[in-house]
CSV table of C-alpha atoms in Angstrom, one decimal:
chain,number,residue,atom,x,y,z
M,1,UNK,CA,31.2,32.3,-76.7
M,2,UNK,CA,29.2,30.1,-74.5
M,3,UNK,CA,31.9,28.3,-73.0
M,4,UNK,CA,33.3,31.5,-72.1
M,5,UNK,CA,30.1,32.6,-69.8
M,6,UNK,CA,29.8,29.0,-69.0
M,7,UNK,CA,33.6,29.4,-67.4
M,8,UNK,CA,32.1,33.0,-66.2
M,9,UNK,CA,29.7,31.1,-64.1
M,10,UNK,CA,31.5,28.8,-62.8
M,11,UNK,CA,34.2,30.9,-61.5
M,12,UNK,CA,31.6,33.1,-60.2
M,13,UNK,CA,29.9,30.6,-58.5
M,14,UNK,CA,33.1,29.0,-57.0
M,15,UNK,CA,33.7,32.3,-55.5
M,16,UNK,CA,30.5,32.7,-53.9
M,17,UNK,CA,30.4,29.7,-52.6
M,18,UNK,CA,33.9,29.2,-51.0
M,19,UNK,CA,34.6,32.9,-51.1
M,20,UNK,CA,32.6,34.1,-47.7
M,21,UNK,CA,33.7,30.9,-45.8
M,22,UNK,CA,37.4,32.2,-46.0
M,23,UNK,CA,36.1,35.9,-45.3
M,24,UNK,CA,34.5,34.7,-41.9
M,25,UNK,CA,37.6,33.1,-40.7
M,26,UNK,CA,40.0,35.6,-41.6
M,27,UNK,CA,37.1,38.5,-40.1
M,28,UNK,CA,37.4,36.5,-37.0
M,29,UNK,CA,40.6,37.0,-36.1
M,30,UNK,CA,40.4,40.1,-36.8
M,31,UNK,CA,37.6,41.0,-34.9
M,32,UNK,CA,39.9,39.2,-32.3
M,33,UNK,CA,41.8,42.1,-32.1
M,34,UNK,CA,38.9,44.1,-29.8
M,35,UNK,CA,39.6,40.9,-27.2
M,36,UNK,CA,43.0,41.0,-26.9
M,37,UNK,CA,42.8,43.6,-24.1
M,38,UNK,CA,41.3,41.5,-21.7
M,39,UNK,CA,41.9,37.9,-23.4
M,40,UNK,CA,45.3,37.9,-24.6
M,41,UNK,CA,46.0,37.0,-28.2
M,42,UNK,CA,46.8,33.6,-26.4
M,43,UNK,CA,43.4,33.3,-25.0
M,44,UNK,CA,44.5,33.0,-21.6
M,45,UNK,CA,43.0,36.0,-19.9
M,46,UNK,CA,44.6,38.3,-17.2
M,47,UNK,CA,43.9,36.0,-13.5
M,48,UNK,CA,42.1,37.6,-11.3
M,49,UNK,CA,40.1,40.4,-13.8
M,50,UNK,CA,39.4,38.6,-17.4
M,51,UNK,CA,39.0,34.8,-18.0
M,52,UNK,CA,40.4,32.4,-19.8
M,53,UNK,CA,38.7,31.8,-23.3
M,54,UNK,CA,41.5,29.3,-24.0
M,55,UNK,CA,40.0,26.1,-22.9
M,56,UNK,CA,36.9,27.5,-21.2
M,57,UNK,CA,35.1,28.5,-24.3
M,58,UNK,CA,33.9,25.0,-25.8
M,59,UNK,CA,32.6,24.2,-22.4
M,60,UNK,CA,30.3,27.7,-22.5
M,61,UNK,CA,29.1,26.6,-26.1
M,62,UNK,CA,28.3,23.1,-25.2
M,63,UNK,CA,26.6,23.9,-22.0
M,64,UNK,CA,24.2,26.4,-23.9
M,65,UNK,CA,25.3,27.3,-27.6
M,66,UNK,CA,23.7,30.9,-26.9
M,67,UNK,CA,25.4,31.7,-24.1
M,68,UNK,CA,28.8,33.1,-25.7
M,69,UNK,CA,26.5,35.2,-28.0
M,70,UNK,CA,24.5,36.5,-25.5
M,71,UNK,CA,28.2,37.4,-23.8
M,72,UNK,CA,29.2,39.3,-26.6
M,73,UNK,CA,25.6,40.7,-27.4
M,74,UNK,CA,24.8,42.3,-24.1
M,75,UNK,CA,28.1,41.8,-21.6
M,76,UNK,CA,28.2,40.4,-18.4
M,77,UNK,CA,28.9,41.5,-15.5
M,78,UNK,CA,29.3,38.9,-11.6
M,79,UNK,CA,31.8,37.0,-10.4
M,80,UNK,CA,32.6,34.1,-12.4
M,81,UNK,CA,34.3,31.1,-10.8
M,82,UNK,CA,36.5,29.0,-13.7
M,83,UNK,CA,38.9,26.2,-12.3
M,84,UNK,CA,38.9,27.1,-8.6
M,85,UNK,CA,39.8,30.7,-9.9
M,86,UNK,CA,37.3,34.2,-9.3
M,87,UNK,CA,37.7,36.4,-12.0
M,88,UNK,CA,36.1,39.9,-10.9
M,89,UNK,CA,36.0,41.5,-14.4
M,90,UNK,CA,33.1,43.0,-16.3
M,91,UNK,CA,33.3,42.3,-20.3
M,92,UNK,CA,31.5,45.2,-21.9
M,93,UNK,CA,28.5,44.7,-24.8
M,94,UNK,CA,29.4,44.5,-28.4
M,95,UNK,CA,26.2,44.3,-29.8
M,96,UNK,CA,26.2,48.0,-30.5
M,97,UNK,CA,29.6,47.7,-32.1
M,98,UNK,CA,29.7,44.3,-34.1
M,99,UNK,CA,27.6,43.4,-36.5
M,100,UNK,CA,25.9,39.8,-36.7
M,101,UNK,CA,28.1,38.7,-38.8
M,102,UNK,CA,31.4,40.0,-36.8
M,103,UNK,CA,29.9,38.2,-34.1
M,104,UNK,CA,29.8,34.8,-35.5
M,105,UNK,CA,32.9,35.1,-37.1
M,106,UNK,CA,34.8,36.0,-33.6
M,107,UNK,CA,32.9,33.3,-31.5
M,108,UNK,CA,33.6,30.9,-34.5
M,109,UNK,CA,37.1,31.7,-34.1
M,110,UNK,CA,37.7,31.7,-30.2
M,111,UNK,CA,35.8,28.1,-30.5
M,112,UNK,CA,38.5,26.8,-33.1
M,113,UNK,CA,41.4,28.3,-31.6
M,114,UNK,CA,44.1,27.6,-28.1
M,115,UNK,CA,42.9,23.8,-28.1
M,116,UNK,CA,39.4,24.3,-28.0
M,117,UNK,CA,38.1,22.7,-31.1
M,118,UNK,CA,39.3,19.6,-29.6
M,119,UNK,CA,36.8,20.1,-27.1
M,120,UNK,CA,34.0,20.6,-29.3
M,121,UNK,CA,31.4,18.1,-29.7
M,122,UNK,CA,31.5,15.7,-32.8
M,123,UNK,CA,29.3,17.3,-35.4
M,124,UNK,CA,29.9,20.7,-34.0
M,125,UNK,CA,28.2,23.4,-36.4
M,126,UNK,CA,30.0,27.0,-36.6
M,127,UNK,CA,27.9,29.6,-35.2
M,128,UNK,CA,25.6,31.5,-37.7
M,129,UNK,CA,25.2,34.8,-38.4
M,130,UNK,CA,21.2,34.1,-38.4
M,131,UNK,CA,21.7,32.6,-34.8
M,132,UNK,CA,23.3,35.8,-33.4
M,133,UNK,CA,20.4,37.8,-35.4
M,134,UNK,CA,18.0,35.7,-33.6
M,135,UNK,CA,19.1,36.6,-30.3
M,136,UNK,CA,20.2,40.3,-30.8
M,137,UNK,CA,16.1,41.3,-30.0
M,138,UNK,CA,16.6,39.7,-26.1
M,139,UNK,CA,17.9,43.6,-24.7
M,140,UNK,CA,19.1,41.6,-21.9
M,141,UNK,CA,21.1,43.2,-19.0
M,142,UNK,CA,24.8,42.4,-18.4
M,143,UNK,CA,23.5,41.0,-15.0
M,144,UNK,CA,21.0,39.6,-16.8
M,145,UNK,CA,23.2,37.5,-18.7
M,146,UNK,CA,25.3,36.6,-15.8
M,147,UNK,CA,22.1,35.3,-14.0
M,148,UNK,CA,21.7,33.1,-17.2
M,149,UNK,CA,25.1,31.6,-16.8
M,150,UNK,CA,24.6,30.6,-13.3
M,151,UNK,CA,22.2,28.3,-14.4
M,152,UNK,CA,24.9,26.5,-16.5
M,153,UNK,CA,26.2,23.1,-15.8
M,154,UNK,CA,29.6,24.0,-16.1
M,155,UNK,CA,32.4,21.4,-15.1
């Protein structure tokens, strides 16, 4: 009897522990699907209106690791100028719509997917669900957030 809760426990735990990790990917692309509007499922944007995550996105995180979230949190709304190109688009707020956990999950995947992981940092964390959490009290403006990423040091 003991070795059966003892194999209870462990399976248990094994789920628990690798179980959520697997959830958060798979929610990711999923939660995708709300960006492919304006993103593309290729993460290339539509020139002009929505920019390009593909490429673009691990330069946003390493310039300020909030920045994406505060993007999704609150929107944006300005000009943005990526590779020579204006993009004159406004991306709307999910933080009414996602959870802080959806929010990780989707900026998590963006960061590891069109060739962007290769231009992460080495030792790059995964965004955290507390790290969203933290930042959903700001109530910034769209403009707001667009003032914040004129201040970047973008390439």
């Amino acid at each position: 009897m003991r070795k059966v809760w003892l194999g209870m426990a462990a399976v248990f735990l094994a789920i628990a522990t690798i179980g959520p990790v697997q959830a958060l990917a798979a929610d990711g692309a999923a939660v995708y699907h709300k960006c492919i509007g304006c993103h593309k499922a290729t993460g290339l944007g539509h020139p002009g209106v929505f920019p390009p995550l593909a490429g673009h996105a691990a330069q946003l995180e390493k310039a300020d690791r909030a920045y994406p979230i505060k993007s999704l949190l609150f929107g944006l709304k300005g000009n943005l100028l990526i590779d020579g190109k204006t993009y004159h688009g406004t991306m709307p707020s999910y933080g009414d719509q996602l959870n802080d956990e959806e929010i990780a999950a989707v900026l998590n995947y963006v960061l590891s997917s069109w060739g962007n992981a290769k231009m992460l940092p080495k030792g790059h964390k995964e965004i955290s669900a507390n790290e969203v959490q933290a930042l959903r009290g700001a109530k910034l403006t769209p403009e707001q957030v667009y003032e914040a990423r004129q201040k970047l040091k973008l390439p």
